[in-house]
mmCIF file with all atom_site columns, C-alpha atoms in Angstrom:
data_model
loop_
_atom_site.group_PDB
_atom_site.id
_atom_site.type_symbol
_atom_site.label_atom_id
_atom_site.label_alt_id
_atom_site.label_comp_id
_atom_site.label_asym_id
_atom_site.label_entity_id
_atom_site.label_seq_id
_atom_site.pdbx_PDB_ins_code
_atom_site.Cartn_x
_atom_site.Cartn_y
_atom_site.Cartn_z
_atom_site.occupancy
_atom_site.B_iso_or_equiv
_atom_site.pdbx_formal_charge
_atom_site.auth_seq_id
_atom_site.auth_comp_id
_atom_site.auth_asym_id
_atom_site.auth_atom_id
_atom_site.pdbx_PDB_model_num
ATOM 1   C CA . MET X 1 1   ? 12.658  1.457   17.357  1.00 94.00 ? 1   MET X CA 1
ATOM 2   C CA . LYS X 1 2   ? 10.670  -0.920  14.897  1.00 98.00 ? 2   LYS X CA 1
ATOM 3   C CA . THR X 1 3   ? 10.454  1.173   10.917  1.00 98.00 ? 3   THR X CA 1
ATOM 4   C CA . PHE X 1 4   ? 7.015   0.092   8.726   1.00 98.00 ? 4   PHE X CA 1
ATOM 5   C CA . TYR X 1 5   ? 6.945   1.099   5.246   1.00 98.00 ? 5   TYR X CA 1
ATOM 6   C CA . VAL X 1 6   ? 4.385   2.492   3.768   1.00 98.00 ? 6   VAL X CA 1
ATOM 7   C CA . LEU X 1 7   ? 4.351   1.946   -0.423  1.00 98.00 ? 7   LEU X CA 1
ATOM 8   C CA . ASN X 1 8   ? 1.809   3.316   -2.861  1.00 98.00 ? 8   ASN X CA 1
ATOM 9   C CA . GLY X 1 9   ? 1.608   3.097   -6.541  1.00 98.00 ? 9   GLY X CA 1
ATOM 10  C CA . PRO X 1 10  ? 0.589   5.070   -9.254  1.00 97.00 ? 10  PRO X CA 1
ATOM 11  C CA . ASN X 1 11  ? -2.171  7.758   -9.054  1.00 95.00 ? 11  ASN X CA 1
ATOM 12  C CA . LEU X 1 12  ? -2.366  7.511   -5.739  1.00 97.00 ? 12  LEU X CA 1
ATOM 13  C CA . ASN X 1 13  ? -0.793  10.750  -5.114  1.00 97.00 ? 13  ASN X CA 1
ATOM 14  C CA . ARG X 1 14  ? -4.550  12.335  -6.356  1.00 95.00 ? 14  ARG X CA 1
ATOM 15  C CA . LEU X 1 15  ? -5.886  10.967  -3.677  1.00 93.00 ? 15  LEU X CA 1
ATOM 16  C CA . GLY X 1 16  ? -9.104  12.997  -2.381  1.00 92.00 ? 16  GLY X CA 1
ATOM 17  C CA . LYS X 1 17  ? -9.134  14.214  -6.278  1.00 92.00 ? 17  LYS X CA 1
ATOM 18  C CA . ARG X 1 18  ? -9.807  10.923  -8.128  1.00 85.00 ? 18  ARG X CA 1
ATOM 19  C CA . GLU X 1 19  ? -12.390 9.531   -8.148  1.00 79.00 ? 19  GLU X CA 1
ATOM 20  C CA . PRO X 1 20  ? -14.016 10.442  -4.947  1.00 82.00 ? 20  PRO X CA 1
ATOM 21  C CA . GLY X 1 21  ? -17.268 7.877   -5.528  1.00 81.00 ? 21  GLY X CA 1
ATOM 22  C CA . ILE X 1 22  ? -14.522 5.603   -4.911  1.00 79.00 ? 22  ILE X CA 1
ATOM 23  C CA . TYR X 1 23  ? -11.468 6.448   -3.634  1.00 79.00 ? 23  TYR X CA 1
ATOM 24  C CA . GLY X 1 24  ? -13.694 9.417   -1.489  1.00 81.00 ? 24  GLY X CA 1
ATOM 25  C CA . SER X 1 25  ? -12.384 12.180  -0.383  1.00 87.00 ? 25  SER X CA 1
ATOM 26  C CA . GLU X 1 26  ? -9.565  11.685  1.442   1.00 94.00 ? 26  GLU X CA 1
ATOM 27  C CA . THR X 1 27  ? -6.134  13.206  0.499   1.00 96.00 ? 27  THR X CA 1
ATOM 28  C CA . LEU X 1 28  ? -2.874  10.693  0.939   1.00 97.00 ? 28  LEU X CA 1
ATOM 29  C CA . GLN X 1 29  ? -1.062  13.595  3.419   1.00 97.00 ? 29  GLN X CA 1
ATOM 30  C CA . THR X 1 30  ? -4.503  13.067  5.372   1.00 97.00 ? 30  THR X CA 1
ATOM 31  C CA . VAL X 1 31  ? -3.805  8.952   5.517   1.00 97.00 ? 31  VAL X CA 1
ATOM 32  C CA . GLU X 1 32  ? -0.403  9.443   6.796   1.00 98.00 ? 32  GLU X CA 1
ATOM 33  C CA . ARG X 1 33  ? -0.568  12.032  8.769   1.00 98.00 ? 33  ARG X CA 1
ATOM 34  C CA . ARG X 1 34  ? -3.552  8.981   10.860  1.00 97.00 ? 34  ARG X CA 1
ATOM 35  C CA . LEU X 1 35  ? -0.632  6.327   10.179  1.00 98.00 ? 35  LEU X CA 1
ATOM 36  C CA . THR X 1 36  ? 1.380   8.341   11.819  1.00 98.00 ? 36  THR X CA 1
ATOM 37  C CA . GLU X 1 37  ? -0.736  9.356   15.012  1.00 98.00 ? 37  GLU X CA 1
ATOM 38  C CA . VAL X 1 38  ? -0.547  4.956   15.416  1.00 98.00 ? 38  VAL X CA 1
ATOM 39  C CA . ALA X 1 39  ? 2.992   5.206   14.972  1.00 98.00 ? 39  ALA X CA 1
ATOM 40  C CA . ASN X 1 40  ? 3.530   7.896   17.660  1.00 98.00 ? 40  ASN X CA 1
ATOM 41  C CA . GLU X 1 41  ? 1.181   5.482   19.375  1.00 97.00 ? 41  GLU X CA 1
ATOM 42  C CA . ASN X 1 42  ? 3.093   2.472   19.781  1.00 98.00 ? 42  ASN X CA 1
ATOM 43  C CA . GLU X 1 43  ? 6.208   4.057   19.325  1.00 98.00 ? 43  GLU X CA 1
ATOM 44  C CA . ILE X 1 44  ? 7.397   2.756   15.396  1.00 98.00 ? 44  ILE X CA 1
ATOM 45  C CA . SER X 1 45  ? 8.223   4.593   12.697  1.00 98.00 ? 45  SER X CA 1
ATOM 46  C CA . ILE X 1 46  ? 6.597   5.073   9.200   1.00 98.00 ? 46  ILE X CA 1
ATOM 47  C CA . VAL X 1 47  ? 8.509   5.445   5.933   1.00 98.00 ? 47  VAL X CA 1
ATOM 48  C CA . PHE X 1 48  ? 5.870   7.064   3.499   1.00 98.00 ? 48  PHE X CA 1
ATOM 49  C CA . ARG X 1 49  ? 6.582   6.873   0.130   1.00 98.00 ? 49  ARG X CA 1
ATOM 50  C CA . GLN X 1 50  ? 4.559   7.151   -3.545  1.00 98.00 ? 50  GLN X CA 1
ATOM 51  C CA . SER X 1 51  ? 5.392   6.782   -6.540  1.00 98.00 ? 51  SER X CA 1
ATOM 52  C CA . ASN X 1 52  ? 3.888   5.923   -10.107 1.00 98.00 ? 52  ASN X CA 1
ATOM 53  C CA . HIS X 1 53  ? 6.624   4.384   -11.581 1.00 98.00 ? 53  HIS X CA 1
ATOM 54  C CA . GLU X 1 54  ? 7.264   0.770   -10.984 1.00 98.00 ? 54  GLU X CA 1
ATOM 55  C CA . GLY X 1 55  ? 10.999  0.727   -10.667 1.00 98.00 ? 55  GLY X CA 1
ATOM 56  C CA . ASP X 1 56  ? 10.841  3.298   -7.480  1.00 98.00 ? 56  ASP X CA 1
ATOM 57  C CA . LEU X 1 57  ? 8.088   0.684   -5.782  1.00 98.00 ? 57  LEU X CA 1
ATOM 58  C CA . ILE X 1 58  ? 10.911  -1.943  -6.520  1.00 98.00 ? 58  ILE X CA 1
ATOM 59  C CA . ASP X 1 59  ? 13.603  0.086   -4.677  1.00 98.00 ? 59  ASP X CA 1
ATOM 60  C CA . TRP X 1 60  ? 11.806  1.398   -1.992  1.00 98.00 ? 60  TRP X CA 1
ATOM 61  C CA . ILE X 1 61  ? 10.490  -2.832  -1.417  1.00 98.00 ? 61  ILE X CA 1
ATOM 62  C CA . HIS X 1 62  ? 14.954  -3.900  -1.332  1.00 98.00 ? 62  HIS X CA 1
ATOM 63  C CA . GLU X 1 63  ? 15.276  -0.395  0.548   1.00 98.00 ? 63  GLU X CA 1
ATOM 64  C CA . ALA X 1 64  ? 12.758  -1.812  3.731   1.00 98.00 ? 64  ALA X CA 1
ATOM 65  C CA . GLU X 1 65  ? 13.954  -5.460  3.189   1.00 97.00 ? 65  GLU X CA 1
ATOM 66  C CA . ASP X 1 66  ? 15.197  -4.639  7.166   1.00 97.00 ? 66  ASP X CA 1
ATOM 67  C CA . ALA X 1 67  ? 12.329  -2.707  8.183   1.00 98.00 ? 67  ALA X CA 1
ATOM 68  C CA . ALA X 1 68  ? 9.477   -4.267  10.293  1.00 98.00 ? 68  ALA X CA 1
ATOM 69  C CA . GLY X 1 69  ? 6.821   -4.815  7.543   1.00 98.00 ? 69  GLY X CA 1
ATOM 70  C CA . ILE X 1 70  ? 5.312   -3.807  4.563   1.00 98.00 ? 70  ILE X CA 1
ATOM 71  C CA . ILE X 1 71  ? 1.958   -1.887  3.396   1.00 98.00 ? 71  ILE X CA 1
ATOM 72  C CA . ILE X 1 72  ? 1.348   -1.347  0.090   1.00 98.00 ? 72  ILE X CA 1
ATOM 73  C CA . ASN X 1 73  ? -1.253  0.098   -2.041  1.00 98.00 ? 73  ASN X CA 1
ATOM 74  C CA . PRO X 1 74  ? 0.554   -1.313  -5.891  1.00 98.00 ? 74  PRO X CA 1
ATOM 75  C CA . GLY X 1 75  ? -2.770  0.947   -7.891  1.00 95.00 ? 75  GLY X CA 1
ATOM 76  C CA . ALA X 1 76  ? -2.665  -0.681  -11.496 1.00 94.00 ? 76  ALA X CA 1
ATOM 77  C CA . PHE X 1 77  ? 1.064   -1.946  -11.252 1.00 97.00 ? 77  PHE X CA 1
ATOM 78  C CA . THR X 1 78  ? -1.441  -4.640  -8.581  1.00 95.00 ? 78  THR X CA 1
ATOM 79  C CA . HIS X 1 79  ? -3.110  -6.521  -11.752 1.00 94.00 ? 79  HIS X CA 1
ATOM 80  C CA . TYR X 1 80  ? -0.083  -7.398  -14.262 1.00 93.00 ? 80  TYR X CA 1
ATOM 81  C CA . SER X 1 81  ? 3.140   -6.224  -12.449 1.00 97.00 ? 81  SER X CA 1
ATOM 82  C CA . TYR X 1 82  ? 5.402   -9.702  -11.618 1.00 98.00 ? 82  TYR X CA 1
ATOM 83  C CA . ALA X 1 83  ? 8.538   -7.034  -11.285 1.00 98.00 ? 83  ALA X CA 1
ATOM 84  C CA . ILE X 1 84  ? 7.135   -6.157  -7.981  1.00 98.00 ? 84  ILE X CA 1
ATOM 85  C CA . ARG X 1 85  ? 5.701   -9.467  -7.545  1.00 98.00 ? 85  ARG X CA 1
ATOM 86  C CA . ASP X 1 86  ? 9.276   -10.803 -7.817  1.00 98.00 ? 86  ASP X CA 1
ATOM 87  C CA . ALA X 1 87  ? 10.444  -7.779  -5.670  1.00 98.00 ? 87  ALA X CA 1
ATOM 88  C CA . ILE X 1 88  ? 8.304   -9.320  -2.569  1.00 98.00 ? 88  ILE X CA 1
ATOM 89  C CA . ALA X 1 89  ? 8.850   -12.494 -3.240  1.00 98.00 ? 89  ALA X CA 1
ATOM 90  C CA . SER X 1 90  ? 12.638  -11.666 -2.630  1.00 98.00 ? 90  SER X CA 1
ATOM 91  C CA . VAL X 1 91  ? 12.889  -9.640  0.609   1.00 98.00 ? 91  VAL X CA 1
ATOM 92  C CA . SER X 1 92  ? 11.564  -11.783 3.476   1.00 98.00 ? 92  SER X CA 1
ATOM 93  C CA . VAL X 1 93  ? 9.654   -8.762  5.341   1.00 98.00 ? 93  VAL X CA 1
ATOM 94  C CA . GLN X 1 94  ? 5.944   -9.549  5.699   1.00 98.00 ? 94  GLN X CA 1
ATOM 95  C CA . VAL X 1 95  ? 4.015   -7.429  3.392   1.00 98.00 ? 95  VAL X CA 1
ATOM 96  C CA . VAL X 1 96  ? 0.150   -6.325  3.223   1.00 98.00 ? 96  VAL X CA 1
ATOM 97  C CA . GLU X 1 97  ? -0.945  -5.290  0.312   1.00 98.00 ? 97  GLU X CA 1
ATOM 98  C CA . VAL X 1 98  ? -4.114  -2.576  0.595   1.00 98.00 ? 98  VAL X CA 1
ATOM 99  C CA . HIS X 1 99  ? -7.206  -1.441  -2.050  1.00 94.00 ? 99  HIS X CA 1
ATOM 100 C CA . ILE X 1 100 ? -8.760  1.703   -0.916  1.00 94.00 ? 100 ILE X CA 1
ATOM 101 C CA . SER X 1 101 ? -12.057 0.132   -2.971  1.00 86.00 ? 101 SER X CA 1
ATOM 102 C CA . ASN X 1 102 ? -13.772 -3.810  -3.215  1.00 80.00 ? 102 ASN X CA 1
ATOM 103 C CA . VAL X 1 103 ? -11.463 -4.680  -6.389  1.00 83.00 ? 103 VAL X CA 1
ATOM 104 C CA . HIS X 1 104 ? -13.823 -7.906  -6.444  1.00 77.00 ? 104 HIS X CA 1
ATOM 105 C CA . SER X 1 105 ? -16.567 -5.685  -7.086  1.00 73.00 ? 105 SER X CA 1
ATOM 106 C CA . ARG X 1 106 ? -15.333 -3.623  -9.679  1.00 80.00 ? 106 ARG X CA 1
ATOM 107 C CA . GLU X 1 107 ? -14.626 -4.463  -13.564 1.00 75.00 ? 107 GLU X CA 1
ATOM 108 C CA . PRO X 1 108 ? -13.134 -7.695  -14.102 1.00 79.00 ? 108 PRO X CA 1
ATOM 109 C CA . PHE X 1 109 ? -9.821  -6.808  -14.974 1.00 71.00 ? 109 PHE X CA 1
ATOM 110 C CA . ARG X 1 110 ? -9.237  -5.825  -11.237 1.00 75.00 ? 110 ARG X CA 1
ATOM 111 C CA . HIS X 1 111 ? -10.481 -8.840  -9.602  1.00 73.00 ? 111 HIS X CA 1
ATOM 112 C CA . THR X 1 112 ? -6.870  -10.161 -10.078 1.00 88.00 ? 112 THR X CA 1
ATOM 113 C CA . SER X 1 113 ? -3.866  -9.404  -8.385  1.00 95.00 ? 113 SER X CA 1
ATOM 114 C CA . VAL X 1 114 ? -0.324  -10.932 -9.326  1.00 97.00 ? 114 VAL X CA 1
ATOM 115 C CA . ILE X 1 115 ? 0.737   -10.046 -5.834  1.00 97.00 ? 115 ILE X CA 1
ATOM 116 C CA . SER X 1 116 ? -1.154  -11.127 -3.242  1.00 96.00 ? 116 SER X CA 1
ATOM 117 C CA . PRO X 1 117 ? -0.147  -14.764 -3.401  1.00 97.00 ? 117 PRO X CA 1
ATOM 118 C CA . VAL X 1 118 ? 3.476   -13.291 -1.882  1.00 98.00 ? 118 VAL X CA 1
ATOM 119 C CA . THR X 1 119 ? 1.660   -11.609 0.849   1.00 98.00 ? 119 THR X CA 1
ATOM 120 C CA . LYS X 1 120 ? 1.206   -12.003 4.556   1.00 97.00 ? 120 LYS X CA 1
ATOM 121 C CA . GLY X 1 121 ? -2.891  -10.737 2.993   1.00 97.00 ? 121 GLY X CA 1
ATOM 122 C CA . GLN X 1 122 ? -4.663  -8.364  1.384   1.00 97.00 ? 122 GLN X CA 1
ATOM 123 C CA . ILE X 1 123 ? -7.027  -5.760  3.013   1.00 97.00 ? 123 ILE X CA 1
ATOM 124 C CA . VAL X 1 124 ? -9.926  -4.428  0.239   1.00 95.00 ? 124 VAL X CA 1
ATOM 125 C CA . GLY X 1 125 ? -12.657 -2.074  0.516   1.00 94.00 ? 125 GLY X CA 1
ATOM 126 C CA . PHE X 1 126 ? -12.312 -0.603  3.933   1.00 96.00 ? 126 PHE X CA 1
ATOM 127 C CA . GLY X 1 127 ? -11.046 2.731   2.345   1.00 94.00 ? 127 GLY X CA 1
ATOM 128 C CA . THR X 1 128 ? -8.247  4.477   3.558   1.00 96.00 ? 128 THR X CA 1
ATOM 129 C CA . GLN X 1 129 ? -9.063  2.579   6.788   1.00 97.00 ? 129 GLN X CA 1
ATOM 130 C CA . GLY X 1 130 ? -7.426  -0.063  5.308   1.00 97.00 ? 130 GLY X CA 1
ATOM 131 C CA . TYR X 1 131 ? -3.836  1.565   5.834   1.00 98.00 ? 131 TYR X CA 1
ATOM 132 C CA . GLU X 1 132 ? -4.509  1.739   9.810   1.00 98.00 ? 132 GLU X CA 1
ATOM 133 C CA . LEU X 1 133 ? -5.776  -2.024  9.697   1.00 98.00 ? 133 LEU X CA 1
ATOM 134 C CA . ALA X 1 134 ? -2.452  -3.669  7.398   1.00 98.00 ? 134 ALA X CA 1
ATOM 135 C CA . LEU X 1 135 ? -0.138  -1.284  9.947   1.00 98.00 ? 135 LEU X CA 1
ATOM 136 C CA . ARG X 1 136 ? -2.530  -2.807  13.292  1.00 97.00 ? 136 ARG X CA 1
ATOM 137 C CA . SER X 1 137 ? -1.220  -6.186  11.620  1.00 98.00 ? 137 SER X CA 1
ATOM 138 C CA . PHE X 1 138 ? 1.882   -5.875  12.375  1.00 97.00 ? 138 PHE X CA 1
ATOM 139 C CA . LEU X 1 139 ? 1.476   -4.278  15.803  1.00 95.00 ? 139 LEU X CA 1
#
């Protein structure tokens, strides 16, 4: 059975509470339940992880080396974490970067991703549905 990792960075544990006008009212647990349904339909497994700490995300990227794919929402680390960028570049597994909001229509500092140059692709602005789109891109 193929295994995929879904990694979420800082503040994503606050989905449903944090700025619902930007990020919506769905919780991270709701997103995980929806992805689990897709996984069951396709006979795959998903490892879900969330941390507000950069080093945890790096360790999980390394752990996922032999997975079928990684979906990552690095949160604010997107814009400046060369350590996460280098961790992604160091593994052979493909990675899709996801952002719930359209980062390109927000504050200028959000327009740049140091992560995207080392990913398979980037999905932005489709709300939490972006996670499902990312998963389906691997199937």
